[in-house]
Amino acid sequence: MTLQEQIRSNRLRSAIVVAGFVLLLVVLAGLIGLVLDLSLGVVALAAAAAYGLFALVRSRSMVARMTGARELAPSELTPLRRLVENVSIAAGLPVTPEVRLVEDAAPNAFAAGLKPERSYVGVTTGLLRTMPKRELEAVLAHEVSHIRNRDTYLMTVATVFAGVIALVADIGFRSIAYGRGRSRRGGGALVAVLAIVGLLLAPYAALLLRMSLSRRRELLADAGAAEILNDPEAMALALRRLEADPTTVRYADASTSHLWVESPTDRVESDRQGISALSGLFNTHPPLASRIAALEQAGGFRLPERLPVDVSFAAEAGLAASPLS
């Protein structure tokens, strides 16, 4: 199967997953209407739709705020802008995405936006300080591939739906726990119990749906970066460098973890919560080692045991001073 065929297949799968989000939201509203009151269920569904629409309209600024990505002045980071422009032209994008900077020592990057014409690429200062130009270009191509494939649209929709479902489930659970529903007036205890279980499990179901979008898309974006640059080894080297770096972004947020090239939350220690054995089940990305192996297999090469010692993009482009200091 060619890369384009894989992308088309994944888009169909994504449409099915989005339909699953809609169905899950309708089921939640139905549970609230069944146990409490039909009109309350309708109100919950309408409120969820209104909130979801508002969140979609404001998604650019919301993602920027949650990730700490700030807009750049026209004169800032010109070499980086030029690199993004070159990658975008190679990918066939109609418009070069905006570039935003995240002041963070961890090397990482993400893409966001509902439309290619309104998308932006966010990079951390740590990425510029860590990656040589060749590998940084591969990471940018990975994010541009997400934009070209409309992954950013679907992952933004998934983020909004997951948040809406969690909100509606919480409201429904609290209403059942503290309200006076039908179940308390007519022997509907079993229905109430089933509804409570459904409301408790709904956010986890939404999380699993969101994960099913992200995991496959990361592999396709890796392959897309290799195709855009005709250099699969560069993407594999970039992933190996990310794997070797122990740092993670400071504001690791589960709601945006699936947007990054390397999930920030996959490295967050959970020993204190006693769930380290289960944390891998909720990772939004395939392991970096698996992604590297897929590129090696597709490209017919093997990475060296040690990473090459190359000058970082920030040092090469003379960006070691402001605004990266």
PDB file of C-alpha atoms in Angstrom:
ATOM      1  CA  MET A   1       0.000   0.000   0.000  1.00  0.00           C
ATOM      2  CA  THR A   2       1.396   3.397  -1.018  1.00  0.00           C
ATOM      3  CA  LEU A   3       1.666   6.353   1.344  1.00  0.00           C
ATOM      4  CA  GLN A   4      -1.264   8.114  -0.358  1.00  0.00           C
ATOM      5  CA  GLU A   5      -3.417   4.989  -0.053  1.00  0.00           C
ATOM      6  CA  GLN A   6      -2.516   4.761   3.642  1.00  0.00           C
ATOM      7  CA  ILE A   7      -3.487   8.409   4.126  1.00  0.00           C
ATOM      8  CA  ARG A   8      -6.854   7.892   2.406  1.00  0.00           C
ATOM      9  CA  SER A   9      -7.499   4.771   4.474  1.00  0.00           C
ATOM     10  CA  ASN A  10      -6.605   6.602   7.649  1.00  0.00           C
ATOM     11  CA  ARG A  11      -8.915   9.504   6.768  1.00  0.00           C
ATOM     12  CA  LEU A  12     -11.795   7.066   6.430  1.00  0.00           C
ATOM     13  CA  ARG A  13     -10.891   5.505   9.767  1.00  0.00           C
ATOM     14  CA  SER A  14     -10.703   8.981  11.290  1.00  0.00           C
ATOM     15  CA  ALA A  15     -14.183   9.848  10.016  1.00  0.00           C
ATOM     16  CA  ILE A  16     -15.471   6.698  11.697  1.00  0.00           C
ATOM     17  CA  VAL A  17     -13.762   7.682  14.952  1.00  0.00           C
ATOM     18  CA  VAL A  18     -15.281  11.193  14.822  1.00  0.00           C
ATOM     19  CA  ALA A  19     -18.671   9.559  14.286  1.00  0.00           C
ATOM     20  CA  GLY A  20     -17.880   7.528  17.398  1.00  0.00           C
ATOM     21  CA  PHE A  21     -17.339  10.746  19.358  1.00  0.00           C
ATOM     22  CA  VAL A  22     -20.713  12.064  18.190  1.00  0.00           C
ATOM     23  CA  LEU A  23     -22.424   8.793  19.096  1.00  0.00           C
ATOM     24  CA  LEU A  24     -20.793   8.763  22.525  1.00  0.00           C
ATOM     25  CA  LEU A  25     -21.986  12.306  23.166  1.00  0.00           C
ATOM     26  CA  VAL A  26     -25.559  11.411  22.129  1.00  0.00           C
ATOM     27  CA  VAL A  27     -25.474   8.340  24.400  1.00  0.00           C
ATOM     28  CA  LEU A  28     -24.357  10.503  27.326  1.00  0.00           C
ATOM     29  CA  ALA A  29     -27.206  12.946  26.738  1.00  0.00           C
ATOM     30  CA  GLY A  30     -29.588   9.982  26.457  1.00  0.00           C
ATOM     31  CA  LEU A  31     -28.409   8.579  29.792  1.00  0.00           C
ATOM     32  CA  ILE A  32     -28.990  11.937  31.473  1.00  0.00           C
ATOM     33  CA  GLY A  33     -32.452  12.176  29.917  1.00  0.00           C
ATOM     34  CA  LEU A  34     -33.310   8.592  30.853  1.00  0.00           C
ATOM     35  CA  VAL A  35     -32.331   8.813  34.503  1.00  0.00           C
ATOM     36  CA  LEU A  36     -33.177  12.430  35.253  1.00  0.00           C
ATOM     37  CA  ASP A  37     -35.374  14.153  32.703  1.00  0.00           C
ATOM     38  CA  LEU A  38     -35.662  14.102  28.920  1.00  0.00           C
ATOM     39  CA  SER A  39     -35.555  17.880  28.690  1.00  0.00           C
ATOM     40  CA  LEU A  40     -32.340  17.906  30.754  1.00  0.00           C
ATOM     41  CA  GLY A  41     -30.765  15.505  28.275  1.00  0.00           C
ATOM     42  CA  VAL A  42     -31.730  17.757  25.369  1.00  0.00           C
ATOM     43  CA  VAL A  43     -30.344  20.785  27.197  1.00  0.00           C
ATOM     44  CA  ALA A  44     -27.091  18.928  27.920  1.00  0.00           C
ATOM     45  CA  LEU A  45     -26.721  17.985  24.247  1.00  0.00           C
ATOM     46  CA  ALA A  46     -27.454  21.546  23.082  1.00  0.00           C
ATOM     47  CA  ALA A  47     -25.044  23.037  25.614  1.00  0.00           C
ATOM     48  CA  ALA A  48     -22.350  20.558  24.577  1.00  0.00           C
ATOM     49  CA  ALA A  49     -22.836  21.478  20.917  1.00  0.00           C
ATOM     50  CA  ALA A  50     -22.625  25.206  21.685  1.00  0.00           C
ATOM     51  CA  TYR A  51     -19.507  24.781  23.811  1.00  0.00           C
ATOM     52  CA  GLY A  52     -17.912  22.540  21.172  1.00  0.00           C
ATOM     53  CA  LEU A  53     -18.562  25.100  18.429  1.00  0.00           C
ATOM     54  CA  PHE A  54     -17.070  27.878  20.556  1.00  0.00           C
ATOM     55  CA  ALA A  55     -14.023  25.724  21.340  1.00  0.00           C
ATOM     56  CA  LEU A  56     -13.488  24.961  17.641  1.00  0.00           C
ATOM     57  CA  VAL A  57     -13.682  28.644  16.706  1.00  0.00           C
ATOM     58  CA  ARG A  58     -11.191  29.512  19.449  1.00  0.00           C
ATOM     59  CA  SER A  59      -9.029  26.402  19.015  1.00  0.00           C
ATOM     60  CA  ARG A  60      -5.981  28.264  17.621  1.00  0.00           C
ATOM     61  CA  SER A  61      -5.671  30.545  20.621  1.00  0.00           C
ATOM     62  CA  MET A  62      -6.676  27.817  23.083  1.00  0.00           C
ATOM     63  CA  VAL A  63      -3.940  25.456  21.883  1.00  0.00           C
ATOM     64  CA  ALA A  64      -1.404  28.296  21.887  1.00  0.00           C
ATOM     65  CA  ARG A  65      -2.343  29.196  25.450  1.00  0.00           C
ATOM     66  CA  MET A  66      -2.174  25.575  26.674  1.00  0.00           C
ATOM     67  CA  THR A  67       1.219  24.976  25.037  1.00  0.00           C
ATOM     68  CA  GLY A  68       2.741  28.383  25.741  1.00  0.00           C
ATOM     69  CA  ALA A  69       3.346  29.067  22.031  1.00  0.00           C
ATOM     70  CA  ARG A  70       3.821  32.776  21.419  1.00  0.00           C
ATOM     71  CA  GLU A  71       3.608  34.681  18.171  1.00  0.00           C
ATOM     72  CA  LEU A  72       6.828  36.046  16.701  1.00  0.00           C
ATOM     73  CA  ALA A  73       7.623  39.506  15.465  1.00  0.00           C
ATOM     74  CA  PRO A  74       8.280  39.702  11.688  1.00  0.00           C
ATOM     75  CA  SER A  75      12.023  40.063  12.277  1.00  0.00           C
ATOM     76  CA  GLU A  76      12.366  37.163  14.728  1.00  0.00           C
ATOM     77  CA  LEU A  77      13.852  33.759  13.802  1.00  0.00           C
ATOM     78  CA  THR A  78      14.090  34.480  10.079  1.00  0.00           C
ATOM     79  CA  PRO A  79      16.271  31.377   9.417  1.00  0.00           C
ATOM     80  CA  LEU A  80      13.611  29.166  11.027  1.00  0.00           C
ATOM     81  CA  ARG A  81      10.833  30.813   9.029  1.00  0.00           C
ATOM     82  CA  ARG A  82      12.807  30.231   5.846  1.00  0.00           C
ATOM     83  CA  LEU A  83      13.256  26.559   6.731  1.00  0.00           C
ATOM     84  CA  VAL A  84       9.504  26.135   7.330  1.00  0.00           C
ATOM     85  CA  GLU A  85       8.818  27.885   4.033  1.00  0.00           C
ATOM     86  CA  ASN A  86      11.127  25.539   2.116  1.00  0.00           C
ATOM     87  CA  VAL A  87       9.533  22.471   3.681  1.00  0.00           C
ATOM     88  CA  SER A  88       6.033  23.801   2.976  1.00  0.00           C
ATOM     89  CA  ILE A  89       6.869  24.378  -0.693  1.00  0.00           C
ATOM     90  CA  ALA A  90       8.271  20.842  -0.963  1.00  0.00           C
ATOM     91  CA  ALA A  91       5.071  19.506   0.630  1.00  0.00           C
ATOM     92  CA  GLY A  92       2.861  21.461  -1.778  1.00  0.00           C
ATOM     93  CA  LEU A  93       1.088  23.555   0.856  1.00  0.00           C
ATOM     94  CA  PRO A  94      -0.750  26.575  -0.568  1.00  0.00           C
ATOM     95  CA  VAL A  95       0.371  28.792   2.335  1.00  0.00           C
ATOM     96  CA  THR A  96       3.403  28.616   4.606  1.00  0.00           C
ATOM     97  CA  PRO A  97       2.243  27.933   8.191  1.00  0.00           C
ATOM     98  CA  GLU A  98       2.892  30.539  10.835  1.00  0.00           C
ATOM     99  CA  VAL A  99       5.791  29.812  13.192  1.00  0.00           C
ATOM    100  CA  ARG A 100       5.393  30.124  16.963  1.00  0.00           C
ATOM    101  CA  LEU A 101       7.955  29.668  19.714  1.00  0.00           C
ATOM    102  CA  VAL A 102       7.605  27.800  23.013  1.00  0.00           C
ATOM    103  CA  GLU A 103      10.118  28.885  25.642  1.00  0.00           C
ATOM    104  CA  ASP A 104      11.067  25.455  26.943  1.00  0.00           C
ATOM    105  CA  ALA A 105      14.320  23.539  27.247  1.00  0.00           C
ATOM    106  CA  ALA A 106      12.814  20.234  26.066  1.00  0.00           C
ATOM    107  CA  PRO A 107      13.142  19.520  22.324  1.00  0.00           C
ATOM    108  CA  ASN A 108       9.658  19.200  20.836  1.00  0.00           C
ATOM    109  CA  ALA A 109       7.311  20.611  18.194  1.00  0.00           C
ATOM    110  CA  PHE A 110       3.647  20.500  17.246  1.00  0.00           C
ATOM    111  CA  ALA A 111       1.206  21.728  14.608  1.00  0.00           C
ATOM    112  CA  ALA A 112      -2.268  23.162  15.111  1.00  0.00           C
ATOM    113  CA  GLY A 113      -5.072  24.668  13.062  1.00  0.00           C
ATOM    114  CA  LEU A 114      -8.372  23.656  11.491  1.00  0.00           C
ATOM    115  CA  LYS A 115      -7.287  24.580   7.950  1.00  0.00           C
ATOM    116  CA  PRO A 116      -3.884  24.512   6.212  1.00  0.00           C
ATOM    117  CA  GLU A 117      -4.325  28.223   5.478  1.00  0.00           C
ATOM    118  CA  ARG A 118      -4.818  28.951   9.190  1.00  0.00           C
ATOM    119  CA  SER A 119      -2.334  26.517  10.702  1.00  0.00           C
ATOM    120  CA  TYR A 120       0.867  27.135  12.603  1.00  0.00           C
ATOM    121  CA  VAL A 121       3.905  25.163  13.690  1.00  0.00           C
ATOM    122  CA  GLY A 122       5.145  25.552  17.248  1.00  0.00           C
ATOM    123  CA  VAL A 123       8.735  24.700  18.155  1.00  0.00           C
ATOM    124  CA  THR A 124      10.471  24.787  21.503  1.00  0.00           C
ATOM    125  CA  THR A 125      13.690  26.661  22.114  1.00  0.00           C
ATOM    126  CA  GLY A 126      15.109  23.319  23.224  1.00  0.00           C
ATOM    127  CA  LEU A 127      14.470  21.863  19.765  1.00  0.00           C
ATOM    128  CA  LEU A 128      16.445  24.664  18.110  1.00  0.00           C
ATOM    129  CA  ARG A 129      19.297  24.210  20.565  1.00  0.00           C
ATOM    130  CA  THR A 130      19.346  20.409  20.252  1.00  0.00           C
ATOM    131  CA  MET A 131      18.685  19.555  16.601  1.00  0.00           C
ATOM    132  CA  PRO A 132      21.129  20.024  13.742  1.00  0.00           C
ATOM    133  CA  LYS A 133      19.607  21.664  10.681  1.00  0.00           C
ATOM    134  CA  ARG A 134      19.004  18.383   8.825  1.00  0.00           C
ATOM    135  CA  GLU A 135      17.121  16.808  11.725  1.00  0.00           C
ATOM    136  CA  LEU A 136      15.209  19.995  12.562  1.00  0.00           C
ATOM    137  CA  GLU A 137      14.073  20.137   8.952  1.00  0.00           C
ATOM    138  CA  ALA A 138      12.775  16.560   9.305  1.00  0.00           C
ATOM    139  CA  VAL A 139      10.794  17.469  12.446  1.00  0.00           C
ATOM    140  CA  LEU A 140       9.313  20.485  10.645  1.00  0.00           C
ATOM    141  CA  ALA A 141       8.436  18.240   7.688  1.00  0.00           C
ATOM    142  CA  HIS A 142       6.698  15.882  10.134  1.00  0.00           C
ATOM    143  CA  GLU A 143       4.523  18.742  11.386  1.00  0.00           C
ATOM    144  CA  VAL A 144       3.909  20.084   7.875  1.00  0.00           C
ATOM    145  CA  SER A 145       2.860  16.558   6.894  1.00  0.00           C
ATOM    146  CA  HIS A 146       0.251  16.662   9.665  1.00  0.00           C
ATOM    147  CA  ILE A 147      -1.063  19.934   8.214  1.00  0.00           C
ATOM    148  CA  ARG A 148      -1.063  18.616   4.634  1.00  0.00           C
ATOM    149  CA  ASN A 149      -2.925  15.460   5.668  1.00  0.00           C
ATOM    150  CA  ARG A 150      -5.517  17.523   7.624  1.00  0.00           C
ATOM    151  CA  ASP A 151      -4.461  15.704  10.783  1.00  0.00           C
ATOM    152  CA  THR A 152      -4.455  18.964  12.728  1.00  0.00           C
ATOM    153  CA  TYR A 153      -8.146  19.440  11.961  1.00  0.00           C
ATOM    154  CA  LEU A 154      -9.097  15.962  13.135  1.00  0.00           C
ATOM    155  CA  MET A 155      -6.883  16.066  16.212  1.00  0.00           C
ATOM    156  CA  THR A 156      -8.296  19.470  17.173  1.00  0.00           C
ATOM    157  CA  VAL A 157     -11.834  18.106  16.777  1.00  0.00           C
ATOM    158  CA  ALA A 158     -10.828  15.102  18.892  1.00  0.00           C
ATOM    159  CA  THR A 159      -9.475  17.399  21.605  1.00  0.00           C
ATOM    160  CA  VAL A 160     -12.708  19.406  21.659  1.00  0.00           C
ATOM    161  CA  PHE A 161     -14.947  16.330  21.676  1.00  0.00           C
ATOM    162  CA  ALA A 162     -12.935  14.687  24.454  1.00  0.00           C
ATOM    163  CA  GLY A 163     -13.256  17.831  26.579  1.00  0.00           C
ATOM    164  CA  VAL A 164     -16.982  18.180  25.894  1.00  0.00           C
ATOM    165  CA  ILE A 165     -17.638  14.526  26.702  1.00  0.00           C
ATOM    166  CA  ALA A 166     -15.710  14.781  29.972  1.00  0.00           C
ATOM    167  CA  LEU A 167     -17.664  17.913  30.908  1.00  0.00           C
ATOM    168  CA  VAL A 168     -21.082  16.421  30.093  1.00  0.00           C
ATOM    169  CA  ALA A 169     -20.210  13.168  31.884  1.00  0.00           C
ATOM    170  CA  ASP A 170     -19.165  15.077  35.003  1.00  0.00           C
ATOM    171  CA  ILE A 171     -22.344  17.171  34.998  1.00  0.00           C
ATOM    172  CA  GLY A 172     -24.483  14.069  34.475  1.00  0.00           C
ATOM    173  CA  PHE A 173     -22.742  12.119  37.208  1.00  0.00           C
ATOM    174  CA  ARG A 174     -23.109  14.936  39.709  1.00  0.00           C
ATOM    175  CA  SER A 175     -26.754  15.443  38.778  1.00  0.00           C
ATOM    176  CA  ILE A 176     -27.502  11.764  39.349  1.00  0.00           C
ATOM    177  CA  ALA A 177     -25.474  11.615  42.564  1.00  0.00           C
ATOM    178  CA  TYR A 178     -27.035  14.699  44.161  1.00  0.00           C
ATOM    179  CA  GLY A 179     -30.260  15.241  42.240  1.00  0.00           C
ATOM    180  CA  ARG A 180     -33.677  13.688  42.303  1.00  0.00           C
ATOM    181  CA  GLY A 181     -33.979  11.552  39.237  1.00  0.00           C
ATOM    182  CA  ARG A 182     -36.646   9.179  38.036  1.00  0.00           C
ATOM    183  CA  SER A 183     -34.682   6.263  39.415  1.00  0.00           C
ATOM    184  CA  ARG A 184     -35.455   7.427  42.951  1.00  0.00           C
ATOM    185  CA  ARG A 185     -39.184   7.462  42.360  1.00  0.00           C
ATOM    186  CA  GLY A 186     -39.948   4.215  40.671  1.00  0.00           C
ATOM    187  CA  GLY A 187     -37.631   1.275  41.136  1.00  0.00           C
ATOM    188  CA  GLY A 188     -35.160   2.352  38.492  1.00  0.00           C
ATOM    189  CA  ALA A 189     -32.111   1.618  40.636  1.00  0.00           C
ATOM    190  CA  LEU A 190     -30.575  -0.682  38.010  1.00  0.00           C
ATOM    191  CA  VAL A 191     -30.951   1.987  35.335  1.00  0.00           C
ATOM    192  CA  ALA A 192     -29.324   4.529  37.630  1.00  0.00           C
ATOM    193  CA  VAL A 193     -26.383   2.213  38.340  1.00  0.00           C
ATOM    194  CA  LEU A 194     -25.868   1.521  34.626  1.00  0.00           C
ATOM    195  CA  ALA A 195     -26.064   5.239  33.880  1.00  0.00           C
ATOM    196  CA  ILE A 196     -23.491   6.067  36.545  1.00  0.00           C
ATOM    197  CA  VAL A 197     -21.136   3.390  35.190  1.00  0.00           C
ATOM    198  CA  GLY A 198     -21.635   4.745  31.666  1.00  0.00           C
ATOM    199  CA  LEU A 199     -20.955   8.315  32.738  1.00  0.00           C
ATOM    200  CA  LEU A 200     -17.813   7.264  34.620  1.00  0.00           C
ATOM    201  CA  LEU A 201     -16.439   5.287  31.668  1.00  0.00           C
ATOM    202  CA  ALA A 202     -17.333   7.816  28.952  1.00  0.00           C
ATOM    203  CA  PRO A 203     -14.228  10.045  29.394  1.00  0.00           C
ATOM    204  CA  TYR A 204     -11.977   6.966  29.130  1.00  0.00           C
ATOM    205  CA  ALA A 205     -13.804   5.870  26.001  1.00  0.00           C
ATOM    206  CA  ALA A 206     -13.212   9.352  24.560  1.00  0.00           C
ATOM    207  CA  LEU A 207      -9.528   9.072  25.476  1.00  0.00           C
ATOM    208  CA  LEU A 208      -9.238   5.740  23.671  1.00  0.00           C
ATOM    209  CA  LEU A 209     -10.937   7.217  20.601  1.00  0.00           C
ATOM    210  CA  ARG A 210      -8.502  10.135  20.608  1.00  0.00           C
ATOM    211  CA  MET A 211      -5.549   7.766  20.985  1.00  0.00           C
ATOM    212  CA  SER A 212      -6.714   5.726  17.998  1.00  0.00           C
ATOM    213  CA  LEU A 213      -6.449   8.888  15.897  1.00  0.00           C
ATOM    214  CA  SER A 214      -2.985   9.839  17.070  1.00  0.00           C
ATOM    215  CA  ARG A 215      -0.950   6.637  17.084  1.00  0.00           C
ATOM    216  CA  ARG A 216      -1.398   5.765  13.422  1.00  0.00           C
ATOM    217  CA  ARG A 217      -1.080   9.390  12.357  1.00  0.00           C
ATOM    218  CA  GLU A 218       2.376   9.738  13.905  1.00  0.00           C
ATOM    219  CA  LEU A 219       3.678   6.870  11.786  1.00  0.00           C
ATOM    220  CA  LEU A 220       2.121   8.387   8.662  1.00  0.00           C
ATOM    221  CA  ALA A 221       3.583  11.812   9.478  1.00  0.00           C
ATOM    222  CA  ASP A 222       7.025  10.230   9.917  1.00  0.00           C
ATOM    223  CA  ALA A 223       6.639   8.610   6.508  1.00  0.00           C
ATOM    224  CA  GLY A 224       5.341  11.891   5.099  1.00  0.00           C
ATOM    225  CA  ALA A 225       8.414  13.749   6.348  1.00  0.00           C
ATOM    226  CA  ALA A 226      10.662  11.143   4.731  1.00  0.00           C
ATOM    227  CA  GLU A 227       8.745  11.560   1.463  1.00  0.00           C
ATOM    228  CA  ILE A 228       8.775  15.382   1.528  1.00  0.00           C
ATOM    229  CA  LEU A 229      12.545  15.555   2.085  1.00  0.00           C
ATOM    230  CA  ASN A 230      13.433  12.272   0.377  1.00  0.00           C
ATOM    231  CA  ASP A 231      15.497  11.587   3.489  1.00  0.00           C
ATOM    232  CA  PRO A 232      14.024   8.987   5.872  1.00  0.00           C
ATOM    233  CA  GLU A 233      17.296   8.781   7.792  1.00  0.00           C
ATOM    234  CA  ALA A 234      16.974  12.423   8.879  1.00  0.00           C
ATOM    235  CA  MET A 235      13.591  11.727  10.499  1.00  0.00           C
ATOM    236  CA  ALA A 236      14.954   8.606  12.190  1.00  0.00           C
ATOM    237  CA  LEU A 237      17.957  10.541  13.508  1.00  0.00           C
ATOM    238  CA  ALA A 238      15.657  13.246  14.871  1.00  0.00           C
ATOM    239  CA  LEU A 239      13.558  10.653  16.684  1.00  0.00           C
ATOM    240  CA  ARG A 240      16.706   9.013  18.082  1.00  0.00           C
ATOM    241  CA  ARG A 241      17.861  12.405  19.377  1.00  0.00           C
ATOM    242  CA  LEU A 242      14.455  12.958  21.005  1.00  0.00           C
ATOM    243  CA  GLU A 243      14.687   9.493  22.543  1.00  0.00           C
ATOM    244  CA  ALA A 244      18.120  10.263  23.993  1.00  0.00           C
ATOM    245  CA  ASP A 245      17.027  13.566  25.522  1.00  0.00           C
ATOM    246  CA  PRO A 246      15.644  13.096  29.086  1.00  0.00           C
ATOM    247  CA  THR A 247      13.753  16.394  29.355  1.00  0.00           C
ATOM    248  CA  THR A 248      10.060  16.994  28.809  1.00  0.00           C
ATOM    249  CA  VAL A 249       8.094  20.189  28.361  1.00  0.00           C
ATOM    250  CA  ARG A 250       7.148  21.884  31.620  1.00  0.00           C
ATOM    251  CA  TYR A 251       3.449  22.211  30.924  1.00  0.00           C
ATOM    252  CA  ALA A 252       2.656  18.634  29.955  1.00  0.00           C
ATOM    253  CA  ASP A 253      -1.091  18.643  29.338  1.00  0.00           C
ATOM    254  CA  ALA A 254      -2.984  15.459  28.485  1.00  0.00           C
ATOM    255  CA  SER A 255      -5.479  17.432  26.376  1.00  0.00           C
ATOM    256  CA  THR A 256      -2.757  18.507  23.916  1.00  0.00           C
ATOM    257  CA  SER A 257      -0.243  15.664  24.258  1.00  0.00           C
ATOM    258  CA  HIS A 258      -1.319  14.078  20.961  1.00  0.00           C
ATOM    259  CA  LEU A 259      -0.346  17.229  19.025  1.00  0.00           C
ATOM    260  CA  TRP A 260       3.396  17.062  19.776  1.00  0.00           C
ATOM    261  CA  VAL A 261       5.961  15.133  17.730  1.00  0.00           C
ATOM    262  CA  GLU A 262       6.859  13.367  21.000  1.00  0.00           C
ATOM    263  CA  SER A 263       4.097  13.164  23.592  1.00  0.00           C
ATOM    264  CA  PRO A 264       5.083  15.203  26.686  1.00  0.00           C
ATOM    265  CA  THR A 265       2.907  13.113  28.996  1.00  0.00           C
ATOM    266  CA  ASP A 266       4.416   9.765  27.980  1.00  0.00           C
ATOM    267  CA  ARG A 267       7.507  10.622  30.026  1.00  0.00           C
ATOM    268  CA  VAL A 268       5.750  12.082  33.040  1.00  0.00           C
ATOM    269  CA  GLU A 269       6.562   9.896  36.013  1.00  0.00           C
ATOM    270  CA  SER A 270       3.523   8.241  37.546  1.00  0.00           C
ATOM    271  CA  ASP A 271       5.205   6.221  40.292  1.00  0.00           C
ATOM    272  CA  ARG A 272       3.858   8.536  42.947  1.00  0.00           C
ATOM    273  CA  GLN A 273       0.329   7.788  41.797  1.00  0.00           C
ATOM    274  CA  GLY A 274       1.052   4.072  41.766  1.00  0.00           C
ATOM    275  CA  ILE A 275      -0.087   3.622  38.150  1.00  0.00           C
ATOM    276  CA  SER A 276       3.232   3.302  36.329  1.00  0.00           C
ATOM    277  CA  ALA A 277       2.293  -0.166  35.082  1.00  0.00           C
ATOM    278  CA  LEU A 278      -0.853   1.192  33.454  1.00  0.00           C
ATOM    279  CA  SER A 279       0.489   4.487  32.110  1.00  0.00           C
ATOM    280  CA  GLY A 280       1.702   2.909  28.869  1.00  0.00           C
ATOM    281  CA  LEU A 281      -1.867   1.919  27.999  1.00  0.00           C
ATOM    282  CA  PHE A 282      -2.804   5.581  27.634  1.00  0.00           C
ATOM    283  CA  ASN A 283       0.187   6.797  25.613  1.00  0.00           C
ATOM    284  CA  THR A 284      -0.963   8.834  22.628  1.00  0.00           C
ATOM    285  CA  HIS A 285       2.111   8.011  20.501  1.00  0.00           C
ATOM    286  CA  PRO A 286       3.797   4.780  19.444  1.00  0.00           C
ATOM    287  CA  PRO A 287       7.155   4.252  21.176  1.00  0.00           C
ATOM    288  CA  LEU A 288       9.972   6.200  19.551  1.00  0.00           C
ATOM    289  CA  ALA A 289      11.898   2.966  19.028  1.00  0.00           C
ATOM    290  CA  SER A 290       8.991   1.552  16.982  1.00  0.00           C
ATOM    291  CA  ARG A 291       8.817   4.688  14.862  1.00  0.00           C
ATOM    292  CA  ILE A 292      12.553   4.552  14.207  1.00  0.00           C
ATOM    293  CA  ALA A 293      12.322   0.866  13.264  1.00  0.00           C
ATOM    294  CA  ALA A 294       9.492   1.603  10.807  1.00  0.00           C
ATOM    295  CA  LEU A 295      11.601   4.273   9.077  1.00  0.00           C
ATOM    296  CA  GLU A 296      14.633   1.983   8.970  1.00  0.00           C
ATOM    297  CA  GLN A 297      12.596  -0.788   7.407  1.00  0.00           C
ATOM    298  CA  ALA A 298      10.976   1.504   4.840  1.00  0.00           C
ATOM    299  CA  GLY A 299      14.243   3.250   3.957  1.00  0.00           C
ATOM    300  CA  GLY A 300      16.485   0.193   4.000  1.00  0.00           C
ATOM    301  CA  PHE A 301      19.090   1.607   6.377  1.00  0.00           C
ATOM    302  CA  ARG A 302      20.296   1.231   9.941  1.00  0.00           C
ATOM    303  CA  LEU A 303      21.098   4.106  12.245  1.00  0.00           C
ATOM    304  CA  PRO A 304      24.587   4.179  13.748  1.00  0.00           C
ATOM    305  CA  GLU A 305      24.965   3.192  17.375  1.00  0.00           C
ATOM    306  CA  ARG A 306      25.983   6.715  18.309  1.00  0.00           C
ATOM    307  CA  LEU A 307      24.369   9.897  17.135  1.00  0.00           C
ATOM    308  CA  PRO A 308      26.607  12.150  15.033  1.00  0.00           C
ATOM    309  CA  VAL A 309      27.943  15.171  16.900  1.00  0.00           C
ATOM    310  CA  ASP A 310      26.660  18.051  14.788  1.00  0.00           C
ATOM    311  CA  VAL A 311      26.253  21.762  15.408  1.00  0.00           C
ATOM    312  CA  SER A 312      22.730  22.656  16.484  1.00  0.00           C
ATOM    313  CA  PHE A 313      20.533  24.779  14.251  1.00  0.00           C
ATOM    314  CA  ALA A 314      20.531  27.610  16.813  1.00  0.00           C
ATOM    315  CA  ALA A 315      24.329  27.739  16.874  1.00  0.00           C
ATOM    316  CA  GLU A 316      24.691  27.375  13.097  1.00  0.00           C
ATOM    317  CA  ALA A 317      22.159  30.120  12.386  1.00  0.00           C
ATOM    318  CA  GLY A 318      23.548  32.444  15.041  1.00  0.00           C
ATOM    319  CA  LEU A 319      20.468  32.185  17.230  1.00  0.00           C
ATOM    320  CA  ALA A 320      22.259  31.286  20.449  1.00  0.00           C
ATOM    321  CA  ALA A 321      21.567  34.806  21.683  1.00  0.00           C
ATOM    322  CA  SER A 322      18.156  36.491  21.874  1.00  0.00           C
ATOM    323  CA  PRO A 323      15.397  35.372  21.627  1.00  0.00           C
ATOM    324  CA  LEU A 324      16.570  31.937  22.701  1.00  0.00           C
ATOM    325  CA  SER A 325      18.559  32.926  25.765  1.00  0.00           C
TER     326      SER A 325
END
